[in-house]
mmCIF file of C-alpha atoms in Angstrom:
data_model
loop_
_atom_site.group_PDB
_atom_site.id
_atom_site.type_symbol
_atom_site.label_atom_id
_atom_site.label_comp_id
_atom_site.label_asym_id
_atom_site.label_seq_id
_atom_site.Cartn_x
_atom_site.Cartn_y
_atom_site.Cartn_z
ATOM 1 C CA UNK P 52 -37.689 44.696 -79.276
ATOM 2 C CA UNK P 53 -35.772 47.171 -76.795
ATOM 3 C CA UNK P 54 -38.202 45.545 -73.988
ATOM 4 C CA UNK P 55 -37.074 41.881 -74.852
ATOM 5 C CA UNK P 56 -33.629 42.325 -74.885
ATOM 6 C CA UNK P 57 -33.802 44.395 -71.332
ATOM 7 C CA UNK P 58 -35.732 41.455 -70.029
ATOM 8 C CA UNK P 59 -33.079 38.954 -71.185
ATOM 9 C CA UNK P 60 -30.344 41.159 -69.683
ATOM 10 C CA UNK P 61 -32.152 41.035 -66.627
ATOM 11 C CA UNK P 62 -32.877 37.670 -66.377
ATOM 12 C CA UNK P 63 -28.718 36.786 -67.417
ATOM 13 C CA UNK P 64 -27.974 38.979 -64.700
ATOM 14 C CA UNK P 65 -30.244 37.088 -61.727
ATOM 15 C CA UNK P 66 -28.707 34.186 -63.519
ATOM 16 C CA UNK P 67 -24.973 34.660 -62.884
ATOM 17 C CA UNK P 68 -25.949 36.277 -59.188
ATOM 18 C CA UNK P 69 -27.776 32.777 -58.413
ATOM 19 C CA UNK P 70 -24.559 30.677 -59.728
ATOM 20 C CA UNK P 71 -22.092 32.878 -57.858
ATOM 21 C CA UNK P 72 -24.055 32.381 -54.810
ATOM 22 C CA UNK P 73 -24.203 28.295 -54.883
ATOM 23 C CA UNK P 74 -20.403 28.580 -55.604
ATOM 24 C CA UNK P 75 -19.564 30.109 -52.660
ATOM 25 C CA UNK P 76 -21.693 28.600 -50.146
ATOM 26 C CA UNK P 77 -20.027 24.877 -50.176
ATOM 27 C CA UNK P 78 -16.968 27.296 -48.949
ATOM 28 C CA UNK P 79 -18.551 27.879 -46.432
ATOM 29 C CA UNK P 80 -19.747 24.803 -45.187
ATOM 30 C CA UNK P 81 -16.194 23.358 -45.584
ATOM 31 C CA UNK P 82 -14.380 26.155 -43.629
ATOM 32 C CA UNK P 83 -16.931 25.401 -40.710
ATOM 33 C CA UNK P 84 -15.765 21.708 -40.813
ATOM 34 C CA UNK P 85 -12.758 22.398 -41.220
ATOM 35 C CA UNK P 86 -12.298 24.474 -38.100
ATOM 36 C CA UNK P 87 -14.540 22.339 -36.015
ATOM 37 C CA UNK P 88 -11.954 19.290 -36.436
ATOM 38 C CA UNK P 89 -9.197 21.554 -35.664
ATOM 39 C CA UNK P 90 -10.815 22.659 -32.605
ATOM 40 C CA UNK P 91 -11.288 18.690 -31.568
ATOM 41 C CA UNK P 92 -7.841 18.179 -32.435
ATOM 42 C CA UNK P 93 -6.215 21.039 -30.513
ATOM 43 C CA UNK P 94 -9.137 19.705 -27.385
ATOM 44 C CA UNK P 95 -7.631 16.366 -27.194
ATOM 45 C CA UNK P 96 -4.291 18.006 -27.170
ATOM 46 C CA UNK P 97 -4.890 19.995 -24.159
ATOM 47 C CA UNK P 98 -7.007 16.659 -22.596
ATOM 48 C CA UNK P 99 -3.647 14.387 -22.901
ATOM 49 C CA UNK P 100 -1.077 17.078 -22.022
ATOM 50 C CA UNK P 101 -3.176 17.301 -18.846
ATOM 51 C CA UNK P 102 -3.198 13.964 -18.080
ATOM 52 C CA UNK P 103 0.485 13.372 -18.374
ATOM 53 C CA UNK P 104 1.508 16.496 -16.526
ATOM 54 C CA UNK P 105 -0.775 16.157 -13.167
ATOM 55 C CA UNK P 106 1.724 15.522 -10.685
ATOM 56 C CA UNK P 107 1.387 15.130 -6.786
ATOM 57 C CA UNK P 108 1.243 18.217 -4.607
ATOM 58 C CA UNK P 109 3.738 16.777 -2.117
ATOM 59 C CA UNK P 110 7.689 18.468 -1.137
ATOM 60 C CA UNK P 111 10.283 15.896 -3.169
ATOM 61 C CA UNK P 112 11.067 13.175 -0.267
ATOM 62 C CA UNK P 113 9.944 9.965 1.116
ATOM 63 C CA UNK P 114 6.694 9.545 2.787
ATOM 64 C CA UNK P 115 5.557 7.006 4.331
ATOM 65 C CA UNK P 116 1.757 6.042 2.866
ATOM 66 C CA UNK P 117 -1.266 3.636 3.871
ATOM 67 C CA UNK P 118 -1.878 1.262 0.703
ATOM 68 C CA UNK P 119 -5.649 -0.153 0.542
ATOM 69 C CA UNK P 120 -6.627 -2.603 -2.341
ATOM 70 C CA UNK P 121 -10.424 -4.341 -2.765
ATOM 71 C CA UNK P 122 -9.191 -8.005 -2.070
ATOM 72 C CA UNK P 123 -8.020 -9.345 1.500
ATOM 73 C CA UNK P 124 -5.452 -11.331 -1.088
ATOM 74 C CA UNK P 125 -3.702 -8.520 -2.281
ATOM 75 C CA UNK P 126 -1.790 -6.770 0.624
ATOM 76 C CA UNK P 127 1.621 -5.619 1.302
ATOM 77 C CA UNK P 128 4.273 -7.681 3.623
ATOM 78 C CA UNK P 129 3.162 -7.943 7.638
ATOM 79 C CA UNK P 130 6.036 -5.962 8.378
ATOM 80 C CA UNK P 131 5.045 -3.171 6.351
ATOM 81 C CA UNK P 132 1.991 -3.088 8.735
ATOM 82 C CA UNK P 133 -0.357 -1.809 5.475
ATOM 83 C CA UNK P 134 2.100 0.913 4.757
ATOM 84 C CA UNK P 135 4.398 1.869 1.314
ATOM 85 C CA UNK P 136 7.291 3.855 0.777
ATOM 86 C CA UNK P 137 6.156 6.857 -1.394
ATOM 87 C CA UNK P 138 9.246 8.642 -2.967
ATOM 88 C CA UNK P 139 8.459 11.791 -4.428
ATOM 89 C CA UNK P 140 10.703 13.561 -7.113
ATOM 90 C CA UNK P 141 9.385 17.148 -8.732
ATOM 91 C CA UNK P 142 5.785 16.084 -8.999
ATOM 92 C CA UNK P 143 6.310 12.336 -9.641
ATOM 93 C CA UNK P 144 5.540 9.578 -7.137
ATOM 94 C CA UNK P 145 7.067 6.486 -7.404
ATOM 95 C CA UNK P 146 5.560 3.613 -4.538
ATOM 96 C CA UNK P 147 7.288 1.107 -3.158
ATOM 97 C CA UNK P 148 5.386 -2.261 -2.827
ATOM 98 C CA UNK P 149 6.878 -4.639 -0.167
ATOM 99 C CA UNK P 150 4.829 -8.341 -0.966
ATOM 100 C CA UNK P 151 4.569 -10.984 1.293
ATOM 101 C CA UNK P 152 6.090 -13.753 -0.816
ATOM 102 C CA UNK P 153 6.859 -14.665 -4.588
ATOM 103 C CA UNK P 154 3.649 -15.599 -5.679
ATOM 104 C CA UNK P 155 2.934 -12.088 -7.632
ATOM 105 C CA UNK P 156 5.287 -12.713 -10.364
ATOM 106 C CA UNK P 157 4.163 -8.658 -12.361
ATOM 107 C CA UNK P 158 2.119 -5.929 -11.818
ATOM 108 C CA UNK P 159 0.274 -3.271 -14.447
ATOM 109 C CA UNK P 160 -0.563 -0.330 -14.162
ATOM 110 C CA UNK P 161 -4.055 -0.629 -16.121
ATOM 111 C CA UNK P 162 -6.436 -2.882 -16.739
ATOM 112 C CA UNK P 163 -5.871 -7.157 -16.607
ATOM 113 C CA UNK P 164 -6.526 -6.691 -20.643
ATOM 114 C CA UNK P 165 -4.324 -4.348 -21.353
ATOM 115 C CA UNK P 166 -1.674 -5.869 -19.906
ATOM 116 C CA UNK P 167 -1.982 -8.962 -21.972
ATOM 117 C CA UNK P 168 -1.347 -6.542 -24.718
ATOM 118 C CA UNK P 169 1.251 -4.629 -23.273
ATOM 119 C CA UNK P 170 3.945 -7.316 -22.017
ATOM 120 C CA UNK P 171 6.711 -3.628 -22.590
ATOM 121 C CA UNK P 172 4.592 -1.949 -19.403
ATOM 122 C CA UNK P 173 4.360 -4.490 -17.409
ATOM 123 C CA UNK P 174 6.123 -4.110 -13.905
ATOM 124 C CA UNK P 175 8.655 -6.596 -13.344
ATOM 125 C CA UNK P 176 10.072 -7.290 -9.709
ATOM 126 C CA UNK P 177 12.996 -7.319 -7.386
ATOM 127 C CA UNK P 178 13.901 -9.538 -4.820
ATOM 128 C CA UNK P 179 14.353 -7.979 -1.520
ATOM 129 C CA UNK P 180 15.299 -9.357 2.071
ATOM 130 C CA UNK P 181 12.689 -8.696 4.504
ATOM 131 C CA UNK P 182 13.983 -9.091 8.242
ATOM 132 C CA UNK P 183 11.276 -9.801 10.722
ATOM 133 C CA UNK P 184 10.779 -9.240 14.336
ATOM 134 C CA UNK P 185 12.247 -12.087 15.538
ATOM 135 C CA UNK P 186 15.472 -11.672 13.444
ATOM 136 C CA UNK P 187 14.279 -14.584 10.795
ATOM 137 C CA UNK P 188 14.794 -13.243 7.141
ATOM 138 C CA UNK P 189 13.420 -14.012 4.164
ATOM 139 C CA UNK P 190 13.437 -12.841 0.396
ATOM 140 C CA UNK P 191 10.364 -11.859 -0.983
ATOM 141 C CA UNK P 192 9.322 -10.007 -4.532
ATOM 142 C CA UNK P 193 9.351 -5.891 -4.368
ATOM 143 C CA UNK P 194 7.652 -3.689 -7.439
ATOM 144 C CA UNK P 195 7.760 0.021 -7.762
ATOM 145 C CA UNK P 196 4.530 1.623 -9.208
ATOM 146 C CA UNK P 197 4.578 5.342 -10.541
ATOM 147 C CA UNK P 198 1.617 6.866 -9.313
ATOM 148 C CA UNK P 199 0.458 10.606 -9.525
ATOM 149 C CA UNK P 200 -3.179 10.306 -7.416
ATOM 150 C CA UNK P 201 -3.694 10.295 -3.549
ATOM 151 C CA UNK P 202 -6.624 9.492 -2.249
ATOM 152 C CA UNK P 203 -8.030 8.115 -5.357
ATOM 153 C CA UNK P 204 -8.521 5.174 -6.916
ATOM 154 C CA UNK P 205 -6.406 3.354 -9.656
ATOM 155 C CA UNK P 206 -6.596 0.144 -11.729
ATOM 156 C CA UNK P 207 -3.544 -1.849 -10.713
ATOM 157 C CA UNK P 208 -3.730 -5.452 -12.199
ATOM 158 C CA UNK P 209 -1.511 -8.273 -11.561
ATOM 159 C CA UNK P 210 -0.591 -11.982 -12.323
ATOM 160 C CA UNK P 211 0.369 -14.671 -10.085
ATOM 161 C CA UNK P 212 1.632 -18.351 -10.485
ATOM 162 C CA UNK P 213 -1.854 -19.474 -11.477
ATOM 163 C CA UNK P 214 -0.858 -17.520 -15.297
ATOM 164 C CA UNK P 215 -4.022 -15.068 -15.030
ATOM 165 C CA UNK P 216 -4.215 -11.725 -14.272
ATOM 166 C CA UNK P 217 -6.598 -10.453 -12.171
ATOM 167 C CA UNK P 218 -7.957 -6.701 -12.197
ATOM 168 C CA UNK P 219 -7.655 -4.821 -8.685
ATOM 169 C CA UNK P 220 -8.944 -1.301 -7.495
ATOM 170 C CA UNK P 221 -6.112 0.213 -5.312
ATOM 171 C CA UNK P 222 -5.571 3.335 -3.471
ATOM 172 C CA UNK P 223 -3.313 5.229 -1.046
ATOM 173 C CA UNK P 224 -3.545 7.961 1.447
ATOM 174 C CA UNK P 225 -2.282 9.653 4.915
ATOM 175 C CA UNK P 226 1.320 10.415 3.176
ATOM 176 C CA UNK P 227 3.589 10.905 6.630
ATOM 177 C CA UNK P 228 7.122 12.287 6.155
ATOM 178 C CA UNK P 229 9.523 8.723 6.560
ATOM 179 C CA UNK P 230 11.903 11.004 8.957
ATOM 180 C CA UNK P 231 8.841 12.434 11.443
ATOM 181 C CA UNK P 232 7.259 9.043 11.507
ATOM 182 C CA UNK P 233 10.590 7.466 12.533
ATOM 183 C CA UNK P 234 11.079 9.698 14.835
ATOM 184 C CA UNK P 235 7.577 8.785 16.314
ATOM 185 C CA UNK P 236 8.307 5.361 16.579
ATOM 186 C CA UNK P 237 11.325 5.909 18.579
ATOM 187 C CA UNK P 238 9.599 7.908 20.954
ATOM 188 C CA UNK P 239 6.652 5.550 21.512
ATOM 189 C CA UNK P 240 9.243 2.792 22.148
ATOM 190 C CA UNK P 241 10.835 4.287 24.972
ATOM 191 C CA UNK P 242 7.677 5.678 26.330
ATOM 192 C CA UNK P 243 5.146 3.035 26.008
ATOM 193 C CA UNK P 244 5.187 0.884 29.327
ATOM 194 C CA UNK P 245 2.507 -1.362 30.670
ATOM 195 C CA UNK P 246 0.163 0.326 33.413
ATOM 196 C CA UNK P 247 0.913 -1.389 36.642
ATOM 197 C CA UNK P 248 -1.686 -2.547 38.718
ATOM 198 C CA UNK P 249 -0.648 -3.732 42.627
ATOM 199 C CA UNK P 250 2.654 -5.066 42.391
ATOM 200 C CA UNK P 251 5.198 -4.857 39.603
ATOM 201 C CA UNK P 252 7.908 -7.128 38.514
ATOM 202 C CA UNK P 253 10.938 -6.797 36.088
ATOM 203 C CA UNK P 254 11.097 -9.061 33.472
ATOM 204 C CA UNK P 255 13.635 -10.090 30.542
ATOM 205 C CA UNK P 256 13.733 -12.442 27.344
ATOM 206 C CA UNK P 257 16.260 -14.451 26.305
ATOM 207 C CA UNK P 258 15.945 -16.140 22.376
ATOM 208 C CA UNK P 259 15.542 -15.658 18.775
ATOM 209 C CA UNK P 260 17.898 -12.772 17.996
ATOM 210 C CA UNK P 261 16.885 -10.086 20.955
ATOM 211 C CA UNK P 262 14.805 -7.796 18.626
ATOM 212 C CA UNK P 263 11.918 -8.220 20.407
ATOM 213 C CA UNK P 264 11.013 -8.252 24.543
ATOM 214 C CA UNK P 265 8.893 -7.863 26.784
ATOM 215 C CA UNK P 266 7.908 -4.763 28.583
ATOM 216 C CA UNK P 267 9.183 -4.483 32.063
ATOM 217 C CA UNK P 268 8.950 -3.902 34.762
ATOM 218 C CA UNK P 269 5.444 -5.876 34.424
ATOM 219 C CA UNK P 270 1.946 -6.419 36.539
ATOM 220 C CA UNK P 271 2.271 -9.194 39.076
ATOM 221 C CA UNK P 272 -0.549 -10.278 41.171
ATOM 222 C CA UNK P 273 -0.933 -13.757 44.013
ATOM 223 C CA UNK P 274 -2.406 -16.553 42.217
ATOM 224 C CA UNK P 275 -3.680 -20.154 43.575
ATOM 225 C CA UNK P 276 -0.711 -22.047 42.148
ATOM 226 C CA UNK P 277 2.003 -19.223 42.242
ATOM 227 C CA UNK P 278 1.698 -15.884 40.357
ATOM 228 C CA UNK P 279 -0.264 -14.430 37.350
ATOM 229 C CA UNK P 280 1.844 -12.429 35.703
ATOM 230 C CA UNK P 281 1.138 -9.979 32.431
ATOM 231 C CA UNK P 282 3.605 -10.807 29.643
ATOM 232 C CA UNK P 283 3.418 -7.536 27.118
ATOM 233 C CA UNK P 284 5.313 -8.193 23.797
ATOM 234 C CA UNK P 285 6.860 -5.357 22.269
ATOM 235 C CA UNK P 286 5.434 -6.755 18.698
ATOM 236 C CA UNK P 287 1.727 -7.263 18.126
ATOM 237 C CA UNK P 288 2.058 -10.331 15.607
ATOM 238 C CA UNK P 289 2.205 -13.038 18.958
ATOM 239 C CA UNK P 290 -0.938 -15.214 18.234
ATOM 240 C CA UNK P 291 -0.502 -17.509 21.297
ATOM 241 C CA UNK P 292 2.202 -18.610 23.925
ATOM 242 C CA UNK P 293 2.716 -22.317 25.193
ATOM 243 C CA UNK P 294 4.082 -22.449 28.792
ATOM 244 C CA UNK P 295 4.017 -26.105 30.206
ATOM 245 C CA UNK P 296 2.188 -27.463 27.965
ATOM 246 C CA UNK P 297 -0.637 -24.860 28.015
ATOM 247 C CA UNK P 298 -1.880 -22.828 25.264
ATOM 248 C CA UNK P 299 -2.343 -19.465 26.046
ATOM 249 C CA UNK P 300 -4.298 -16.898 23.791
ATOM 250 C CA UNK P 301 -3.493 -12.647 24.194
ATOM 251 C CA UNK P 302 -6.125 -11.036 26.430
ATOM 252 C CA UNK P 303 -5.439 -7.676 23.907
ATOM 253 C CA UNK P 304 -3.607 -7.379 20.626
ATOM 254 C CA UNK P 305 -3.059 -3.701 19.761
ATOM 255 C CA UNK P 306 0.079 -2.406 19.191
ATOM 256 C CA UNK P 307 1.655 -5.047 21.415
ATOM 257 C CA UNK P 308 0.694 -8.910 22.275
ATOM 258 C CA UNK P 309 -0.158 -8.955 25.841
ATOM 259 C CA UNK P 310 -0.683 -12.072 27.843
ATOM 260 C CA UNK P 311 -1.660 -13.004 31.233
ATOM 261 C CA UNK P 312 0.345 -16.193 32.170
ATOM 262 C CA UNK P 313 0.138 -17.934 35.312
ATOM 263 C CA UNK P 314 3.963 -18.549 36.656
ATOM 264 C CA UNK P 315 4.802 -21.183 39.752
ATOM 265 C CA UNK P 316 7.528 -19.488 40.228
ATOM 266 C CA UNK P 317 9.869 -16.454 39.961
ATOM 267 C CA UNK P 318 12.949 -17.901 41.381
ATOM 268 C CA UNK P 319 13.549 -19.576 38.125
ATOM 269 C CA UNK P 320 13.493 -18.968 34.507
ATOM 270 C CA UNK P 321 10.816 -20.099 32.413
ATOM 271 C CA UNK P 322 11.133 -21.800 29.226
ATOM 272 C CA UNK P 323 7.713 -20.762 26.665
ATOM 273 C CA UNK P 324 6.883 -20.791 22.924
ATOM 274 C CA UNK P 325 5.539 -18.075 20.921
ATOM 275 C CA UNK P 326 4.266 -18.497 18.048
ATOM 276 C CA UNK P 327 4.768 -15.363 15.806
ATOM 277 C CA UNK P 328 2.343 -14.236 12.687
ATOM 278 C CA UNK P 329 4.934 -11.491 11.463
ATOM 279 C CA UNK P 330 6.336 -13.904 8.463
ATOM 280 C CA UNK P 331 4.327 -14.881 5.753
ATOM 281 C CA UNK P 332 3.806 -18.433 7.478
ATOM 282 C CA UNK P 333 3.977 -18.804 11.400
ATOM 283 C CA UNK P 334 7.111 -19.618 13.136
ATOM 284 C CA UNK P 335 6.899 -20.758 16.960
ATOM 285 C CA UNK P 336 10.015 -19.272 18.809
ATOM 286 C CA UNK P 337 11.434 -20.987 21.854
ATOM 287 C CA UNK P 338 12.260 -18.150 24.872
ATOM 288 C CA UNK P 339 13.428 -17.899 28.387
ATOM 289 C CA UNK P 340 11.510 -15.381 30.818
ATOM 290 C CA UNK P 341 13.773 -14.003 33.969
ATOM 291 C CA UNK P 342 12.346 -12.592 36.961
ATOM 292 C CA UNK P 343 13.851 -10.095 39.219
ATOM 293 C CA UNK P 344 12.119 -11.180 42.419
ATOM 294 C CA UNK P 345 14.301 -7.949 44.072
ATOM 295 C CA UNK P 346 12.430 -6.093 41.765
ATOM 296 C CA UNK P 347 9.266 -6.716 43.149
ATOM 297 C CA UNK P 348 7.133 -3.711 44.142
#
């Protein structure tokens, strides 16, 4: 009898070991889960707070930037010659997009299907008066993107008159301090001056508003009829010149429209067109050319 009741006490004992055991373990197993969500949570945290901190590792200031997109149709205005004003402000970049025209009515900051969703985000613009080489003005549509990336693509959609938006991969790069590269410019006006070859000639311009001339003095050299003479524009966005009728096309277009022009003569002024690619639709300019015959050397 003593036997049967120690093998009951036993067996009661195993018993309430076993149940204690499966009680405990589905602890377990839900402490596990439970910190394994908390670790995704606190993960995607750290993963957003990154993303809206990264900032540009660039002194606060304007810079002057090159702006590439995937579509010749996309571009900033001629006179920005592929450039945007980058303003930088502890970390943040905010760019300046100069367009040619109207026809981009908003830009986004995404993808084209997000901003069908988003109307709050999307980037509305300003008008802005563009003046152009030649003195013409006209008012064209101006956005400001924030950006935090150099060198790296972005989505940048946008919508035009047509009512669709369209998605675009854009990117920008070689930031240049605005002051230094204002400072360059001066300096390559005033030094840049046509290589003579033979005999020179001083030239001026009269027309349009007298923003832009010609480089003088200038190459001169005997021709059958008269003279050929090198006309070198200080803008590069001359296409052609018409000069008695004749259409002339630029022999080199690089950072100035140069022409060689045959001239009967120098004791006279000479009345040309030049037709001028600067605006966002060509306007021919009527000028008068002056020779210093003195001048001749």
């Amino acid at each position: 009898m003593k036997r049967k009741l120690l093998v009951y006490f036993v067996t009661m004992l195993l018993f309430v070991a076993l149940t204690g055991c499966s009680t405990k373990a589905p602890e377990s197993v839900d402490n596990t889960a439970e910190i394994a969500v908390e670790e995704t949570a606190v993960q995607g945290e750290t993963e957003g707070t990154q993303e809206e901190t990264t900032s540009l590792s660039l002194e606060d200031g304007e810079y002057l930037v090159r702006f590439d997109t995937d579509s010749s149709m996309f571009h900033v205005n001629e006179m920005m010659d592929g450039k945007a004003l980058l303003t930088v402000k502890e970390g943040k970049g905010n760019l300046h997009l100069v367009m040619p025209s109207k026809n981009v009515l908003y830009l986004y900051k995404g993808l084209a299907e997000e901003a069908e969703k988003n109307k709050a985000d999307r980037i509305a613009p300003s008008i802005e008066e563009v003046t152009y080489e030649d003195g013409i003005t006209e008012e064209v549509f101006s956005f400001d993107v924030p950006v935090n990336v150099i060198d790296e693509e972005f989505d940048l959609a946008l919508i035009g008159k047509k009512e669709k938006w369209y998605d675009h991969k854009v990117s920008i790069s070689n930031p240049e301090p605005l002051e230094t590269k204002q400072q360059g410019d001066t300096e390559s006006e005033d030094g840049s001056k046509a290589d003579a070859i033979g005999a020179t000639i001083e030239v001026s311009l009269e027309g349009g508003t007298g923003k832009v001339y010609l480089i003088s003095p200038t190459a001169i050299q005997a021709a059958e009829d008269g003279y050929l003479v090198t006309l070198e524009w200080s803008s590069k966005h001359y296409d052609y010149m018409i000069v008695e009728g004749e259409k002339y096309l630029p022999v080199s277009v690089d950072e100035h429209s140069i022409f060689e022009i045959p001239v009967k003569s120098i004791e006279e002024p000479l009345s040309v067109i030049a037709d001028t690619v600067a605006m966002s639709t060509p306007h021919e300019i009527e000028y008068t050319i002056t020779f210093n015959s003195n001048s001749m050397k």
